[in-house]
Amino acid sequence: MALRFYNSLSQQLEPFTPQDGKTVRMYTCGPTVYHYAHIGNLRTFTFQDILRRWLRASGFALNNVMNITDVEDKIIRAAMAQGKTLREYTAEYEEAFLEDMATLRLERPEQVVRATEHIDEMVDLIQKLGEKGFTYESDGSTYYRISKFPEYGKLSHNDFGGMIAGARVDVDEYDKDDARDFVLWKQKKEGEPSWDTPIGDGRPGWHIECSAMAMKYLGATLDIHAGGIDLQFPHHENEIAQSEAVTGKQFAKFWLHAEHLIVEGQKMSKSLGNFYTLRDLLKLGYAPETVRFLLESVPYRNKLNFTMDGVKAAATAIERLRNFELRLKTERFGPDSDAASEARTAGAVLRFRETMDDDLNTAGALGVVFEFLRDTNSAMDSGKFLAGNVASAQGLLSLFDSVFDVMRPTTVAGGISDEAVEALIAERVAAKKARDFGRADEVRAELDAQGIVLEDTKDGPRWKRK
Ligand code: AMP
Ligand code: ZN
């Protein structure tokens, strides 16, 4: 069975090939840089990374554009509150985001582009929409008239038949399932950053940035457009309305949406305050590849329920994989090759490919790998795995790791950083003070697992690396 994805547009699994048969032109919605990314955001970006890697493993080249949303209501509010320019404010979070991506081993898309550097392209698109009669002005701002676009709702599969013509929304924060004319260009407000352009002094709405940048770099019809499920409506619906109204062509062949990471039944989000950043988890002593494994382990169209037990299970799983790899490398197996072992490996490679081809079923693919580990370990124990079987088994691990990328330990100069150790020790001191001895013991165990020896002296705690 060939590679296939669930296309949100058709609500079906469809076989995938890029339009030119070679290079996948893909647009992925990037972060809004007003805060550190939380691991819910990073789940979506991890999905995009898996998607990239599996497309490559399937023989395609990639041209992936990701935007950085660096102008938006929340950003403007925060920057103004701190008396900073937009760029001063967003630079820190953009850098932090790219750093988090690198820490999690997420590949950098071929092109990472900032909204504020594409104002001309957005203005141009809005002018074209105007020429075709899709816009109107009100109070100096320009809006998209969705009643002019009969296919509005085709991505989110909402029937907006009874749509209220003329109801407008001019903020970047939307209610779900509420179809309204959306703002393309907002008139300047006193004290806010703005651009003086032929369509007025103001700034772009959020949706126009993705249409403008996607089509500039990738052409009128993308092979894949991907993002988190919360972007399906209205953001992606609006991108379709803007782009197709101008080009008359289908904007994206495939729409892929990742489900949310949730905590205790609720979406992890900045506004609910129920979030962990990657940095929070690293401070607790977890390795980046452990977080990566956890984010990969649930297929992207299922909700991922985040728990600390899940993180611990991910660490154990990686340990099993590494022990197996070590065994392959160091154990002395008998001469020759065992036919059954060779067949087992070949079968596992085939099934791994089939499960990933099936809409990136990462859980299934992990199942294949762990079953292979179990069976091969017992074949090794009973002398039925021979020297001639090592290369193909290593081949399976390489295929697995070219996508999952968890085998290599992160080397933060000998493991956990000094700052993370200090933070944990401070937490243990606080726990003891609060007579929470359970937590204090947990922290000690965590430090021990990280190779840190902790000594309580009369001068306070002292630590060293084992
Ligand atoms: P933002 O920085 O808010 O624009 O979000 C960046 C990406 O993270 C978008 O693709 C969102 O859909 C996605 N996202 C936000 N919250 C979550 C969550 N809890 N789980 C998974 N993805 C999320
Ligand atoms: Zn977007």
CSV table of C-alpha atoms and ligand atoms in Angstrom, one decimal:
chain,number,residue,atom,x,y,z
A,1,MET,CA,0.0,0.0,0.0
A,2,ALA,CA,1.3,3.3,-0.9
A,3,LEU,CA,1.7,6.4,1.2
A,4,ARG,CA,-1.6,7.9,2.2
A,5,PHE,CA,-2.8,10.7,4.4
A,6,TYR,CA,-6.1,11.7,5.9
A,7,ASN,CA,-7.1,14.8,4.0
A,8,SER,CA,-9.3,17.1,6.1
A,9,LEU,CA,-10.7,18.6,2.9
A,10,SER,CA,-12.2,15.3,1.6
A,11,GLN,CA,-12.4,13.7,5.1
A,12,GLN,CA,-10.8,10.6,3.6
A,13,LEU,CA,-7.6,8.7,3.4
A,14,GLU,CA,-6.0,9.6,0.0
A,15,PRO,CA,-2.9,8.3,-1.7
A,16,PHE,CA,-0.2,11.0,-1.7
A,17,THR,CA,2.2,12.1,-4.4
A,18,PRO,CA,3.4,15.7,-5.0
A,19,GLN,CA,2.1,17.3,-8.1
A,20,ASP,CA,5.4,17.1,-9.9
A,21,GLY,CA,6.2,13.6,-8.6
A,22,LYS,CA,9.4,14.8,-6.9
A,23,THR,CA,9.3,17.7,-4.5
A,24,VAL,CA,6.7,18.3,-1.9
A,25,ARG,CA,5.6,21.9,-1.7
A,26,MET,CA,4.4,22.2,1.9
A,27,TYR,CA,3.3,25.1,4.1
A,28,THR,CA,3.2,24.7,7.8
A,29,CYS,CA,1.7,27.3,10.1
A,30,GLY,CA,4.4,28.4,12.5
A,31,PRO,CA,4.3,30.0,16.0
A,32,THR,CA,3.0,33.2,17.2
A,33,VAL,CA,6.0,34.6,19.0
A,34,TYR,CA,4.7,36.3,22.0
A,35,HIS,CA,5.6,33.6,24.6
A,36,TYR,CA,7.7,30.5,24.9
A,37,ALA,CA,6.1,27.6,23.0
A,38,HIS,CA,4.4,25.0,25.3
A,39,ILE,CA,4.7,21.3,24.6
A,40,GLY,CA,1.2,21.3,23.1
A,41,ASN,CA,2.5,23.7,20.4
A,42,LEU,CA,5.5,21.5,20.2
A,43,ARG,CA,3.4,18.4,19.6
A,44,THR,CA,2.1,20.0,16.4
A,45,PHE,CA,5.6,20.9,15.3
A,46,THR,CA,6.8,17.4,16.1
A,47,PHE,CA,4.1,16.0,13.9
A,48,GLN,CA,5.3,18.3,11.1
A,49,ASP,CA,8.8,17.0,11.6
A,50,ILE,CA,7.7,13.4,11.4
A,51,LEU,CA,5.7,14.3,8.3
A,52,ARG,CA,8.9,15.8,6.7
A,53,ARG,CA,11.0,12.9,7.6
A,54,TRP,CA,8.6,10.3,6.4
A,55,LEU,CA,8.1,12.1,3.1
A,56,ARG,CA,11.8,12.0,2.6
A,57,ALA,CA,12.0,8.4,3.6
A,58,SER,CA,9.4,7.9,0.9
A,59,GLY,CA,11.8,9.2,-1.7
A,60,PHE,CA,10.5,12.8,-2.1
A,61,ALA,CA,12.4,16.1,-1.8
A,62,LEU,CA,11.0,18.9,0.3
A,63,ASN,CA,10.3,22.5,0.0
A,64,ASN,CA,8.7,23.5,3.3
A,65,VAL,CA,7.8,27.0,4.2
A,66,MET,CA,7.0,27.9,7.8
A,67,ASN,CA,5.9,31.3,8.9
A,68,ILE,CA,6.7,33.2,12.0
A,69,THR,CA,3.7,35.3,13.1
A,70,ASP,CA,5.4,38.4,14.5
A,71,VAL,CA,2.5,40.8,14.3
A,72,GLU,CA,-0.8,40.1,15.9
A,73,ASP,CA,-3.1,41.5,18.7
A,74,LYS,CA,-1.5,39.7,21.6
A,75,ILE,CA,2.0,40.5,20.4
A,76,ILE,CA,1.2,44.2,20.0
A,77,ARG,CA,-0.4,44.4,23.5
A,78,ALA,CA,2.5,42.7,25.1
A,79,ALA,CA,5.2,44.8,23.3
A,80,MET,CA,3.4,48.0,24.0
A,81,ALA,CA,3.0,47.1,27.7
A,82,GLN,CA,6.8,46.7,27.9
A,83,GLY,CA,7.6,49.8,25.8
A,84,LYS,CA,9.3,47.7,23.2
A,85,THR,CA,9.2,47.7,19.4
A,86,LEU,CA,7.6,44.6,17.8
A,87,ARG,CA,10.9,43.4,16.6
A,88,GLU,CA,12.6,43.9,20.0
A,89,TYR,CA,9.7,42.0,21.6
A,90,THR,CA,9.4,39.1,19.2
A,91,ALA,CA,13.2,38.5,18.6
A,92,GLU,CA,13.6,36.8,22.0
A,93,TYR,CA,10.7,34.4,21.5
A,94,GLU,CA,11.5,33.6,17.9
A,95,GLU,CA,15.0,32.7,19.0
A,96,ALA,CA,13.7,30.6,21.9
A,97,PHE,CA,11.4,28.8,19.5
A,98,LEU,CA,14.1,28.0,17.0
A,99,GLU,CA,16.3,26.8,19.9
A,100,ASP,CA,13.5,24.6,21.2
A,101,MET,CA,13.0,23.1,17.8
A,102,ALA,CA,16.7,22.3,17.6
A,103,THR,CA,16.7,20.8,21.1
A,104,LEU,CA,13.8,18.6,20.1
A,105,ARG,CA,15.7,17.7,16.9
A,106,LEU,CA,12.9,19.2,14.8
A,107,GLU,CA,14.3,19.9,11.3
A,108,ARG,CA,14.3,23.5,10.3
A,109,PRO,CA,12.0,23.9,7.3
A,110,GLU,CA,13.7,25.0,4.1
A,111,GLN,CA,12.3,28.5,4.5
A,112,VAL,CA,11.3,30.2,7.7
A,113,VAL,CA,9.7,33.5,7.0
A,114,ARG,CA,8.5,36.4,9.1
A,115,ALA,CA,5.1,38.1,8.5
A,116,THR,CA,6.4,41.6,9.0
A,117,GLU,CA,8.8,41.1,6.1
A,118,HIS,CA,6.0,40.4,3.7
A,119,ILE,CA,3.7,43.3,4.0
A,120,ASP,CA,4.1,44.2,0.3
A,121,GLU,CA,2.9,40.8,-0.8
A,122,MET,CA,-0.1,41.0,1.6
A,123,VAL,CA,-1.1,44.4,0.4
A,124,ASP,CA,-0.8,43.2,-3.2
A,125,LEU,CA,-3.1,40.2,-2.5
A,126,ILE,CA,-5.6,42.5,-0.7
A,127,GLN,CA,-5.6,44.8,-3.7
A,128,LYS,CA,-6.3,41.9,-6.1
A,129,LEU,CA,-9.1,40.7,-3.8
A,130,GLY,CA,-10.5,44.3,-4.0
A,131,GLU,CA,-10.3,44.3,-7.8
A,132,LYS,CA,-12.4,41.1,-7.9
A,133,GLY,CA,-15.0,42.5,-5.5
A,134,PHE,CA,-14.2,40.4,-2.4
A,135,THR,CA,-13.5,43.2,-0.1
A,136,TYR,CA,-15.2,46.2,1.5
A,137,GLU,CA,-14.1,49.0,3.7
A,138,SER,CA,-15.5,50.0,7.0
A,139,ASP,CA,-14.1,52.6,9.5
A,140,GLY,CA,-10.8,52.6,7.5
A,141,SER,CA,-10.3,48.8,7.7
A,142,THR,CA,-10.6,46.4,4.9
A,143,TYR,CA,-12.7,43.2,5.3
A,144,TYR,CA,-13.3,40.0,3.3
A,145,ARG,CA,-16.9,39.5,2.3
A,146,ILE,CA,-17.4,35.8,2.8
A,147,SER,CA,-20.8,35.7,1.2
A,148,LYS,CA,-19.0,36.3,-2.1
A,149,PHE,CA,-17.2,32.9,-1.7
A,150,PRO,CA,-19.9,30.2,-2.0
A,151,GLU,CA,-17.5,27.5,-1.1
A,152,TYR,CA,-16.8,29.0,2.3
A,153,GLY,CA,-17.0,26.2,4.9
A,154,LYS,CA,-15.7,23.4,2.6
A,155,LEU,CA,-12.6,22.7,4.8
A,156,SER,CA,-14.3,22.8,8.2
A,157,HIS,CA,-17.4,21.1,6.7
A,158,ASN,CA,-19.6,23.7,8.3
A,159,ASP,CA,-22.8,24.8,6.5
A,160,PHE,CA,-22.8,28.5,6.6
A,161,GLY,CA,-26.0,28.8,4.6
A,162,GLY,CA,-27.7,31.1,7.0
A,163,MET,CA,-24.6,33.3,7.4
A,164,ILE,CA,-25.1,36.8,8.6
A,165,ALA,CA,-23.9,39.1,5.9
A,166,GLY,CA,-22.0,42.0,7.1
A,167,ALA,CA,-21.2,40.8,10.6
A,168,ARG,CA,-17.5,41.5,11.1
A,169,VAL,CA,-14.7,40.6,13.3
A,170,ASP,CA,-11.5,42.6,13.4
A,171,VAL,CA,-9.5,40.9,16.1
A,172,ASP,CA,-7.2,38.0,15.7
A,173,GLU,CA,-8.9,36.0,18.3
A,174,TYR,CA,-12.0,34.2,17.1
A,175,ASP,CA,-14.9,32.2,18.4
A,176,LYS,CA,-15.1,28.7,17.0
A,177,ASP,CA,-17.9,28.0,14.6
A,178,ASP,CA,-18.7,31.6,14.1
A,179,ALA,CA,-18.4,32.6,10.5
A,180,ARG,CA,-18.0,36.3,10.0
A,181,ASP,CA,-16.3,38.7,7.6
A,182,PHE,CA,-12.8,38.9,8.7
A,183,VAL,CA,-10.4,41.7,8.6
A,184,LEU,CA,-7.7,41.8,5.9
A,185,TRP,CA,-6.2,45.1,6.8
A,186,LYS,CA,-6.7,47.0,10.0
A,187,GLN,CA,-6.6,50.7,10.3
A,188,LYS,CA,-3.8,52.1,12.4
A,189,LYS,CA,-4.7,52.7,16.1
A,190,GLU,CA,-2.9,55.4,18.0
A,191,GLY,CA,0.4,54.2,19.4
A,192,GLU,CA,0.3,50.8,17.5
A,193,PRO,CA,2.9,49.8,15.0
A,194,SER,CA,1.7,50.3,11.4
A,195,TRP,CA,2.7,50.4,7.8
A,196,ASP,CA,1.8,53.2,5.4
A,197,THR,CA,0.6,51.5,2.2
A,198,PRO,CA,-1.6,52.2,-0.8
A,199,ILE,CA,-4.5,50.5,1.1
A,200,GLY,CA,-4.0,52.8,4.1
A,201,ASP,CA,-1.9,53.2,7.2
A,202,GLY,CA,-2.4,50.1,9.2
A,203,ARG,CA,-1.4,46.5,9.7
A,204,PRO,CA,-2.4,43.1,8.2
A,205,GLY,CA,-4.9,40.7,9.7
A,206,TRP,CA,-3.5,37.3,10.7
A,207,HIS,CA,-5.0,35.1,7.9
A,208,ILE,CA,-3.7,37.1,4.9
A,209,GLU,CA,-0.1,36.5,6.0
A,210,CYS,CA,-0.3,32.8,5.4
A,211,SER,CA,-2.0,33.1,2.0
A,212,ALA,CA,0.6,35.7,0.8
A,213,MET,CA,3.7,33.9,2.0
A,214,ALA,CA,2.5,30.4,0.9
A,215,MET,CA,1.8,31.5,-2.6
A,216,LYS,CA,4.9,33.7,-2.9
A,217,TYR,CA,7.2,30.8,-2.1
A,218,LEU,CA,5.2,27.8,-3.2
A,219,GLY,CA,2.9,28.9,-6.0
A,220,ALA,CA,-0.9,28.8,-6.3
A,221,THR,CA,-1.4,25.2,-5.4
A,222,LEU,CA,0.5,23.6,-2.5
A,223,ASP,CA,0.8,19.8,-2.1
A,224,ILE,CA,0.3,19.9,1.6
A,225,HIS,CA,-0.8,22.5,4.1
A,226,ALA,CA,-0.5,21.5,7.8
A,227,GLY,CA,-1.2,22.8,11.2
A,228,GLY,CA,-2.9,22.2,14.5
A,229,ILE,CA,-6.6,21.3,14.5
A,230,ASP,CA,-7.6,24.6,16.1
A,231,LEU,CA,-6.4,26.4,12.9
A,232,GLN,CA,-8.8,24.5,10.6
A,233,PHE,CA,-11.5,27.0,11.4
A,234,PRO,CA,-11.4,29.9,10.8
A,235,HIS,CA,-7.7,30.4,9.9
A,236,HIS,CA,-7.4,27.8,7.2
A,237,GLU,CA,-10.9,28.3,5.9
A,238,ASN,CA,-10.0,32.0,5.5
A,239,GLU,CA,-6.7,31.2,3.8
A,240,ILE,CA,-8.7,29.1,1.2
A,241,ALA,CA,-11.2,31.9,0.7
A,242,GLN,CA,-8.5,34.5,0.2
A,243,SER,CA,-6.2,32.5,-2.0
A,244,GLU,CA,-8.8,30.8,-4.2
A,245,ALA,CA,-10.7,34.0,-4.8
A,246,VAL,CA,-7.6,35.5,-6.3
A,247,THR,CA,-6.2,32.5,-8.3
A,248,GLY,CA,-9.3,30.6,-9.1
A,249,LYS,CA,-7.2,27.5,-8.4
A,250,GLN,CA,-7.3,25.0,-5.5
A,251,PHE,CA,-5.1,26.4,-2.8
A,252,ALA,CA,-3.8,23.1,-1.2
A,253,LYS,CA,-4.3,19.5,-2.4
A,254,PHE,CA,-3.9,18.0,1.1
A,255,TRP,CA,-4.8,19.6,4.5
A,256,LEU,CA,-3.4,17.8,7.5
A,257,HIS,CA,-4.4,18.7,11.0
A,258,ALA,CA,-2.8,17.5,14.3
A,259,GLU,CA,-5.0,16.9,17.3
A,260,HIS,CA,-4.3,18.6,20.6
A,261,LEU,CA,-2.2,17.7,23.4
A,262,ILE,CA,-4.4,17.7,26.5
A,263,VAL,CA,-4.0,17.8,30.2
A,264,GLU,CA,-6.7,16.4,32.4
A,265,GLY,CA,-9.2,16.6,29.6
A,266,GLN,CA,-8.4,20.1,28.6
A,267,LYS,CA,-6.4,21.5,25.7
A,268,MET,CA,-3.0,22.7,26.9
A,269,SER,CA,-3.0,26.4,26.3
A,270,LYS,CA,-1.3,29.6,27.3
A,271,SER,CA,-4.7,31.2,28.2
A,272,LEU,CA,-5.7,28.3,30.5
A,273,GLY,CA,-2.3,28.4,32.2
A,274,ASN,CA,-2.1,24.6,32.3
A,275,PHE,CA,1.1,24.4,30.3
A,276,TYR,CA,4.6,23.1,30.5
A,277,THR,CA,7.3,24.4,28.3
A,278,LEU,CA,10.1,22.2,27.0
A,279,ARG,CA,12.4,24.1,29.4
A,280,ASP,CA,10.2,23.2,32.3
A,281,LEU,CA,10.6,19.5,31.5
A,282,LEU,CA,14.3,19.7,31.0
A,283,LYS,CA,14.6,21.4,34.3
A,284,LEU,CA,12.9,18.3,35.9
A,285,GLY,CA,15.8,16.3,34.5
A,286,TYR,CA,14.2,14.8,31.4
A,287,ALA,CA,16.2,14.5,28.2
A,288,PRO,CA,15.0,16.3,25.1
A,289,GLU,CA,14.7,13.0,23.3
A,290,THR,CA,12.4,11.7,26.0
A,291,VAL,CA,10.0,14.5,25.4
A,292,ARG,CA,10.4,14.0,21.6
A,293,PHE,CA,9.5,10.3,22.0
A,294,LEU,CA,6.5,11.1,24.1
A,295,LEU,CA,5.2,13.6,21.5
A,296,GLU,CA,5.8,11.1,18.7
A,297,SER,CA,4.2,8.1,20.4
A,298,VAL,CA,0.6,9.0,19.7
A,299,PRO,CA,-0.6,9.2,16.1
A,300,TYR,CA,-1.1,12.8,15.2
A,301,ARG,CA,-4.9,12.6,14.6
A,302,ASN,CA,-5.4,11.3,18.2
A,303,LYS,CA,-5.4,13.5,21.2
A,304,LEU,CA,-2.3,13.1,23.3
A,305,ASN,CA,-3.0,13.0,27.0
A,306,PHE,CA,0.1,14.4,28.8
A,307,THR,CA,1.1,12.9,32.1
A,308,MET,CA,4.3,12.7,34.0
A,309,ASP,CA,3.9,8.9,33.9
A,310,GLY,CA,3.9,9.2,30.1
A,311,VAL,CA,7.2,11.0,30.2
A,312,LYS,CA,8.7,8.3,32.5
A,313,ALA,CA,7.4,5.6,30.2
A,314,ALA,CA,9.1,7.3,27.3
A,315,ALA,CA,12.4,7.4,29.1
A,316,THR,CA,12.1,3.6,29.8
A,317,ALA,CA,11.3,2.9,26.2
A,318,ILE,CA,14.3,4.7,24.9
A,319,GLU,CA,16.5,2.8,27.4
A,320,ARG,CA,15.2,-0.5,26.0
A,321,LEU,CA,16.0,0.7,22.5
A,322,ARG,CA,19.5,1.7,23.5
A,323,ASN,CA,20.2,-1.5,25.4
A,324,PHE,CA,19.2,-3.4,22.4
A,325,GLU,CA,21.5,-1.4,20.2
A,326,LEU,CA,24.3,-1.9,22.6
A,327,ARG,CA,23.7,-5.6,22.6
A,328,LEU,CA,23.9,-5.7,18.8
A,329,LYS,CA,27.1,-3.8,18.9
A,330,THR,CA,29.0,-5.5,21.7
A,331,GLU,CA,27.7,-9.1,22.0
A,332,ARG,CA,29.6,-11.9,20.2
A,333,PHE,CA,27.2,-13.9,18.1
A,334,GLY,CA,27.9,-17.3,16.5
A,335,PRO,CA,29.1,-17.4,12.9
A,336,ASP,CA,26.7,-17.5,9.9
A,337,SER,CA,23.3,-16.1,9.5
A,338,ASP,CA,20.0,-17.5,10.8
A,339,ALA,CA,17.3,-17.5,8.2
A,340,ALA,CA,14.4,-17.1,10.6
A,341,SER,CA,16.1,-14.0,12.2
A,342,GLU,CA,16.7,-12.5,8.7
A,343,ALA,CA,13.1,-13.1,7.8
A,344,ARG,CA,12.0,-11.5,11.1
A,345,THR,CA,14.0,-8.4,10.4
A,346,ALA,CA,12.8,-8.1,6.8
A,347,GLY,CA,9.2,-8.5,8.0
A,348,ALA,CA,9.6,-5.8,10.6
A,349,VAL,CA,11.0,-3.4,8.0
A,350,LEU,CA,8.1,-4.0,5.8
A,351,ARG,CA,5.5,-3.6,8.5
A,352,PHE,CA,7.2,-0.5,9.8
A,353,ARG,CA,7.0,1.1,6.4
A,354,GLU,CA,3.4,0.0,5.9
A,355,THR,CA,2.3,1.4,9.3
A,356,MET,CA,4.0,4.8,8.7
A,357,ASP,CA,2.6,4.9,5.1
A,358,ASP,CA,-0.8,4.5,6.8
A,359,ASP,CA,-1.3,8.2,7.7
A,360,LEU,CA,1.9,8.2,9.9
A,361,ASN,CA,0.7,5.6,12.4
A,362,THR,CA,3.6,6.2,14.8
A,363,ALA,CA,2.1,4.1,17.6
A,364,GLY,CA,1.8,1.1,15.2
A,365,ALA,CA,5.3,1.6,14.0
A,366,LEU,CA,6.6,1.7,17.5
A,367,GLY,CA,4.6,-1.5,18.2
A,368,VAL,CA,6.5,-3.2,15.3
A,369,VAL,CA,9.8,-2.1,16.6
A,370,PHE,CA,9.2,-3.2,20.2
A,371,GLU,CA,7.8,-6.6,19.1
A,372,PHE,CA,11.0,-7.0,17.0
A,373,LEU,CA,13.1,-6.1,20.0
A,374,ARG,CA,11.4,-8.6,22.2
A,375,ASP,CA,11.6,-11.5,19.7
A,376,THR,CA,15.1,-10.7,18.7
A,377,ASN,CA,16.3,-10.5,22.3
A,378,SER,CA,14.9,-13.9,22.9
A,379,ALA,CA,16.5,-15.2,19.7
A,380,MET,CA,19.8,-13.9,21.0
A,381,ASP,CA,19.3,-15.6,24.3
A,382,SER,CA,18.7,-18.9,22.7
A,383,GLY,CA,21.6,-18.6,20.2
A,384,LYS,CA,19.4,-18.2,17.2
A,385,PHE,CA,20.6,-14.8,16.3
A,386,LEU,CA,23.9,-14.9,14.5
A,387,ALA,CA,26.7,-12.5,13.4
A,388,GLY,CA,25.2,-12.5,9.9
A,389,ASN,CA,22.0,-11.1,11.2
A,390,VAL,CA,23.5,-8.0,12.8
A,391,ALA,CA,23.7,-5.7,9.8
A,392,SER,CA,20.0,-6.0,8.8
A,393,ALA,CA,18.9,-5.5,12.4
A,394,GLN,CA,21.0,-2.4,12.6
A,395,GLY,CA,19.4,-1.3,9.3
A,396,LEU,CA,15.9,-1.5,10.9
A,397,LEU,CA,17.1,0.6,13.8
A,398,SER,CA,18.5,3.2,11.4
A,399,LEU,CA,15.3,3.4,9.5
A,400,PHE,CA,13.4,3.8,12.8
A,401,ASP,CA,15.8,6.4,14.0
A,402,SER,CA,15.8,8.4,10.7
A,403,VAL,CA,12.2,9.3,11.7
A,404,PHE,CA,12.0,9.0,15.5
A,405,ASP,CA,15.5,10.3,16.2
A,406,VAL,CA,15.8,9.2,19.8
A,407,MET,CA,18.8,6.8,19.8
A,408,ARG,CA,21.5,9.4,20.3
A,409,PRO,CA,21.8,10.7,23.9
A,410,THR,CA,21.8,14.5,24.2
A,411,THR,CA,25.2,15.6,25.4
A,412,VAL,CA,24.7,18.6,27.6
A,413,ALA,CA,28.4,18.4,28.7
A,414,GLY,CA,28.0,15.2,30.7
A,415,GLY,CA,24.2,15.2,31.0
A,416,ILE,CA,21.9,17.4,33.1
A,417,SER,CA,23.1,21.0,33.2
A,418,ASP,CA,24.4,22.7,36.4
A,419,GLU,CA,21.4,25.0,36.5
A,420,ALA,CA,18.9,22.1,36.3
A,421,VAL,CA,20.7,20.4,39.2
A,422,GLU,CA,20.6,23.6,41.2
A,423,ALA,CA,16.9,24.1,40.4
A,424,LEU,CA,16.1,20.5,41.5
A,425,ILE,CA,18.1,20.9,44.8
A,426,ALA,CA,16.3,24.2,45.5
A,427,GLU,CA,13.0,22.4,44.9
A,428,ARG,CA,14.1,19.6,47.4
A,429,VAL,CA,15.0,22.1,50.0
A,430,ALA,CA,11.6,23.8,49.6
A,431,ALA,CA,9.8,20.4,49.8
A,432,LYS,CA,11.6,19.5,53.0
A,433,LYS,CA,10.8,22.8,54.5
A,434,ALA,CA,7.1,22.2,53.6
A,435,ARG,CA,7.5,18.8,55.2
A,436,ASP,CA,6.7,17.2,51.8
A,437,PHE,CA,9.2,14.4,52.3
A,438,GLY,CA,7.7,12.3,49.5
A,439,ARG,CA,8.5,15.0,46.9
A,440,ALA,CA,12.0,15.5,48.5
A,441,ASP,CA,12.7,11.8,48.1
A,442,GLU,CA,11.5,11.9,44.5
A,443,VAL,CA,13.8,14.8,43.7
A,444,ARG,CA,16.7,12.9,45.2
A,445,ALA,CA,15.9,9.8,43.1
A,446,GLU,CA,15.6,12.0,40.0
A,447,LEU,CA,19.1,13.5,40.7
A,448,ASP,CA,20.4,10.0,41.3
A,449,ALA,CA,19.1,8.8,38.0
A,450,GLN,CA,20.8,11.8,36.3
A,451,GLY,CA,24.1,10.7,37.8
A,452,ILE,CA,24.2,13.3,40.5
A,453,VAL,CA,25.4,12.5,44.0
A,454,LEU,CA,23.8,14.6,46.7
A,455,GLU,CA,25.2,15.0,50.1
A,456,ASP,CA,23.5,16.8,53.0
A,457,THR,CA,26.1,18.6,55.0
A,458,LYS,CA,25.9,21.0,57.9
A,459,ASP,CA,26.5,23.8,55.3
A,460,GLY,CA,23.6,22.7,53.2
A,461,PRO,CA,23.3,20.3,50.3
A,462,ARG,CA,26.4,19.6,48.2
A,463,TRP,CA,26.5,17.7,44.9
A,464,LYS,CA,28.8,16.2,42.4
A,465,ARG,CA,28.6,14.1,39.3
A,466,LYS,CA,29.2,10.4,39.7
B,1,AMP,P1,0.4,29.5,18.2
B,1,AMP,O1,1.8,29.8,18.6
B,1,AMP,O2,-0.6,29.8,19.2
B,1,AMP,O3,0.1,30.1,16.8
B,1,AMP,O4,0.3,27.9,17.9
B,1,AMP,C1,1.3,27.2,17.2
B,1,AMP,C2,0.7,25.8,16.8
B,1,AMP,O5,0.5,25.1,18.0
B,1,AMP,C3,-0.5,25.9,16.0
B,1,AMP,O6,-0.4,25.0,14.9
B,1,AMP,C4,-1.6,25.4,17.0
B,1,AMP,O7,-2.6,24.7,16.3
B,1,AMP,C5,-0.8,24.4,17.8
B,1,AMP,N1,-1.3,24.2,19.2
B,1,AMP,C6,-1.8,25.1,20.1
B,1,AMP,N2,-2.2,24.5,21.3
B,1,AMP,C7,-2.0,23.1,21.1
B,1,AMP,C8,-2.2,21.9,21.8
B,1,AMP,N3,-2.6,22.0,23.1
B,1,AMP,N4,-1.8,20.7,21.3
B,1,AMP,C9,-1.3,20.7,20.0
B,1,AMP,N5,-1.1,21.7,19.2
B,1,AMP,C10,-1.4,22.9,19.7
B,2,ZN,ZN,-1.3,30.0,9.0
